[in-house]
Tab-separated table of C-alpha atoms in Angstrom:
chain	number	residue	atom	x	y	z
A	1	UNK	CA	0.000	0.000	0.000
A	2	UNK	CA	1.259	3.406	-0.755
A	3	UNK	CA	-0.232	6.769	-0.285
A	4	UNK	CA	-0.584	8.518	-3.594
A	5	UNK	CA	-2.416	11.663	-4.439
A	6	UNK	CA	0.240	12.912	-6.790
A	7	UNK	CA	1.331	11.597	-10.162
A	8	UNK	CA	4.909	12.232	-8.989
A	9	UNK	CA	4.561	10.688	-5.525
A	10	UNK	CA	7.887	10.149	-3.794
A	11	UNK	CA	6.225	7.614	-1.488
A	12	UNK	CA	5.221	5.543	-4.536
A	13	UNK	CA	8.844	5.577	-5.676
A	14	UNK	CA	10.031	4.426	-2.256
A	15	UNK	CA	7.478	1.589	-2.172
A	16	UNK	CA	8.352	0.489	-5.715
A	17	UNK	CA	12.033	0.418	-4.767
A	18	UNK	CA	11.393	-1.674	-1.647
A	19	UNK	CA	9.090	-4.056	-3.528
A	20	UNK	CA	12.065	-5.123	-5.676
A	21	UNK	CA	13.121	-7.075	-2.590
A	22	UNK	CA	9.892	-9.088	-2.710
A	23	UNK	CA	9.850	-10.169	-6.359
A	24	UNK	CA	9.358	-13.809	-5.382
A	25	UNK	CA	5.903	-12.843	-4.082
A	26	UNK	CA	2.702	-11.741	-5.769
A	27	UNK	CA	2.506	-7.971	-5.402
A	28	UNK	CA	-0.569	-5.787	-5.465
A	29	UNK	CA	0.358	-2.107	-5.384
A	30	UNK	CA	-2.569	-0.228	-3.875
A	31	UNK	CA	-2.910	3.314	-5.172
A	32	UNK	CA	-5.098	5.517	-2.998
A	33	UNK	CA	-6.146	7.386	-6.129
A	34	UNK	CA	-8.272	4.307	-6.890
A	35	UNK	CA	-10.344	4.939	-3.763
A	36	UNK	CA	-11.734	8.410	-4.294
A	37	UNK	CA	-14.734	8.950	-2.024
A	38	UNK	CA	-16.717	11.830	-0.617
A	39	UNK	CA	-15.287	13.370	2.521
A	40	UNK	CA	-16.380	11.239	5.458
A	41	UNK	CA	-19.214	12.523	7.618
A	42	UNK	CA	-21.699	10.884	9.953
A	43	UNK	CA	-24.527	12.220	7.798
A	44	UNK	CA	-23.116	10.512	4.693
A	45	UNK	CA	-22.402	7.353	6.682
A	46	UNK	CA	-26.121	7.075	7.464
A	47	UNK	CA	-26.744	6.839	3.713
A	48	UNK	CA	-24.329	3.918	3.364
A	49	UNK	CA	-20.696	3.240	2.703
A	50	UNK	CA	-18.971	3.881	-0.622
A	51	UNK	CA	-18.040	0.779	-2.591
A	52	UNK	CA	-14.457	2.051	-2.621
A	53	UNK	CA	-14.235	1.703	1.173
A	54	UNK	CA	-15.309	-1.939	0.919
A	55	UNK	CA	-12.889	-2.460	-1.972
A	56	UNK	CA	-10.023	-0.992	0.063
A	57	UNK	CA	-10.725	-3.365	2.952
A	58	UNK	CA	-10.959	-6.297	0.535
A	59	UNK	CA	-7.518	-5.417	-0.855
A	60	UNK	CA	-6.130	-5.476	2.683
A	61	UNK	CA	-7.887	-8.767	3.421
A	62	UNK	CA	-6.383	-10.405	0.343
A	63	UNK	CA	-2.778	-9.518	1.163
A	64	UNK	CA	-0.355	-11.375	3.396
A	65	UNK	CA	1.745	-8.361	4.379
A	66	UNK	CA	1.545	-4.604	4.035
A	67	UNK	CA	4.377	-2.376	2.916
A	68	UNK	CA	3.093	1.135	3.459
A	69	UNK	CA	4.704	4.505	2.861
A	70	UNK	CA	2.897	7.556	4.164
A	71	UNK	CA	3.098	11.075	2.840
A	72	UNK	CA	3.234	13.806	5.437
A	73	UNK	CA	1.071	16.879	4.938
A	74	UNK	CA	1.353	19.591	7.593
A	75	UNK	CA	2.951	17.108	10.016
A	76	UNK	CA	0.205	14.493	9.772
A	77	UNK	CA	-1.609	12.147	7.390
A	78	UNK	CA	-2.641	13.448	4.002
A	79	UNK	CA	-6.328	14.236	3.590
A	80	UNK	CA	-6.639	11.431	1.001
A	81	UNK	CA	-5.316	8.771	3.375
A	82	UNK	CA	-7.291	10.053	6.346
A	83	UNK	CA	-10.523	10.037	4.371
A	84	UNK	CA	-10.083	6.463	3.156
A	85	UNK	CA	-9.076	5.414	6.642
A	86	UNK	CA	-12.113	7.134	8.197
A	87	UNK	CA	-14.531	5.351	5.867
A	88	UNK	CA	-12.818	1.965	6.162
A	89	UNK	CA	-12.545	2.101	9.951
A	90	UNK	CA	-16.288	2.631	10.276
A	91	UNK	CA	-16.855	-0.634	8.392
A	92	UNK	CA	-14.114	-2.586	10.179
A	93	UNK	CA	-12.227	-1.013	13.070
A	94	UNK	CA	-9.468	-3.556	12.394
A	95	UNK	CA	-8.606	-1.798	9.138
A	96	UNK	CA	-5.202	-3.481	8.799
A	97	UNK	CA	-6.598	-6.893	9.770
A	98	UNK	CA	-3.568	-7.978	11.821
A	99	UNK	CA	-1.317	-8.023	8.757
A	100	UNK	CA	2.436	-7.652	9.337
A	101	UNK	CA	3.503	-4.201	8.190
A	102	UNK	CA	6.666	-2.496	7.073
A	103	UNK	CA	5.767	1.129	7.731
A	104	UNK	CA	7.680	3.828	5.900
A	105	UNK	CA	7.641	7.525	5.165
A	106	UNK	CA	9.671	9.953	3.126
A	107	UNK	CA	9.698	13.661	2.443
A	108	UNK	CA	11.912	16.289	0.842
A	109	UNK	CA	12.835	17.551	4.316
A	110	UNK	CA	15.380	16.304	6.795
A	111	UNK	CA	12.850	14.641	9.082
A	112	UNK	CA	11.674	12.250	6.342
A	113	UNK	CA	8.025	12.329	7.286
A	114	UNK	CA	8.965	11.568	10.874
A	115	UNK	CA	5.895	13.254	12.325
A	116	UNK	CA	3.430	11.082	10.410
A	117	UNK	CA	5.648	8.050	11.076
A	118	UNK	CA	5.615	8.623	14.823
A	119	UNK	CA	1.858	9.072	14.804
A	120	UNK	CA	1.276	5.978	12.689
A	121	UNK	CA	3.598	3.794	14.809
A	122	UNK	CA	1.390	4.349	17.834
A	123	UNK	CA	-1.957	4.757	16.058
A	124	UNK	CA	-1.963	1.936	13.482
A	125	UNK	CA	-1.689	-0.935	16.009
A	126	UNK	CA	-4.961	0.291	17.532
A	127	UNK	CA	-6.485	-0.565	14.139
A	128	UNK	CA	-4.894	-4.034	13.927
A	129	UNK	CA	-1.632	-3.213	12.163
A	130	UNK	CA	1.187	-5.512	13.196
A	131	UNK	CA	4.029	-3.026	12.636
A	132	UNK	CA	7.188	-5.126	12.433
A	133	UNK	CA	9.628	-2.531	11.104
A	134	UNK	CA	9.704	1.177	10.336
A	135	UNK	CA	11.860	3.214	7.998
A	136	UNK	CA	11.989	6.921	7.272
A	137	UNK	CA	13.891	8.340	4.305
A	138	UNK	CA	14.930	11.971	4.852
A	139	UNK	CA	15.783	14.440	2.097
A	140	UNK	CA	14.268	12.306	-0.646
A	141	UNK	CA	15.708	14.301	-3.529
A	142	UNK	CA	19.239	14.100	-2.094
A	143	UNK	CA	19.096	10.436	-1.062
A	144	UNK	CA	17.042	8.814	-3.836
A	145	UNK	CA	17.522	8.428	-7.568
A	146	UNK	CA	14.565	7.297	-9.679
A	147	UNK	CA	16.716	4.753	-11.538
A	148	UNK	CA	18.968	3.549	-8.703
A	149	UNK	CA	16.767	3.985	-5.650
A	150	UNK	CA	18.342	4.912	-2.319
A	151	UNK	CA	21.806	6.242	-3.125
A	152	UNK	CA	23.102	7.146	0.338
A	153	UNK	CA	25.087	4.044	1.422
A	154	UNK	CA	24.347	4.410	5.149
A	155	UNK	CA	20.628	4.902	4.588
A	156	UNK	CA	20.529	2.046	2.067
A	157	UNK	CA	22.241	-0.236	4.579
A	158	UNK	CA	19.680	0.732	7.225
A	159	UNK	CA	16.816	0.090	4.813
A	160	UNK	CA	18.245	-3.272	3.725
A	161	UNK	CA	18.638	-4.325	7.358
A	162	UNK	CA	15.020	-3.421	8.059
A	163	UNK	CA	13.801	-5.264	4.957
A	164	UNK	CA	15.775	-8.348	5.968
A	165	UNK	CA	14.453	-8.170	9.527
A	166	UNK	CA	10.915	-7.791	8.178
A	167	UNK	CA	11.372	-10.828	5.928
A	168	UNK	CA	12.678	-12.909	8.836
A	169	UNK	CA	9.769	-11.866	11.024
A	170	UNK	CA	7.148	-12.693	8.401
A	171	UNK	CA	8.845	-16.028	7.628
A	172	UNK	CA	8.691	-16.941	11.313
A	173	UNK	CA	4.977	-16.125	11.352
A	174	UNK	CA	4.377	-18.579	8.507
A	175	UNK	CA	6.192	-21.339	10.370
A	176	UNK	CA	4.079	-20.930	13.521
């Protein structure tokens, strides 16, 4: 899952780069642009739930793991993500359905989406996310190349270690 409301989303690029490490698996890249809905309100909820909210939850249900990268808008979730989340959580409070998650964020700034990451790390488990690893990529345009991916060796090493740890943790879940 990636958070995309832009055709040039840096979070999409980060997810696509990380997914190269999972090529032996079936991959379904969820684009939030596919889940456009009216802004959530209790009044609209009384009229029923948008099909897109059900579709989003079905996509989560059908996956084994979640690799999610969140955009940060004004130090929190983007309006697009929050809206989808609001609708989905009213249908099933366990939005993430206990799926193991690699949670990421990136931004052009030096904090790498750290505010939304810190919020999500504590908030997502309350909605049944099993956050196994987290990774934040600061200064996207300095540390990422669209052809090569993460180009800062120290950051790439950190990311690779987290991917490997995530893989080990999900493998151990399958053997239980």
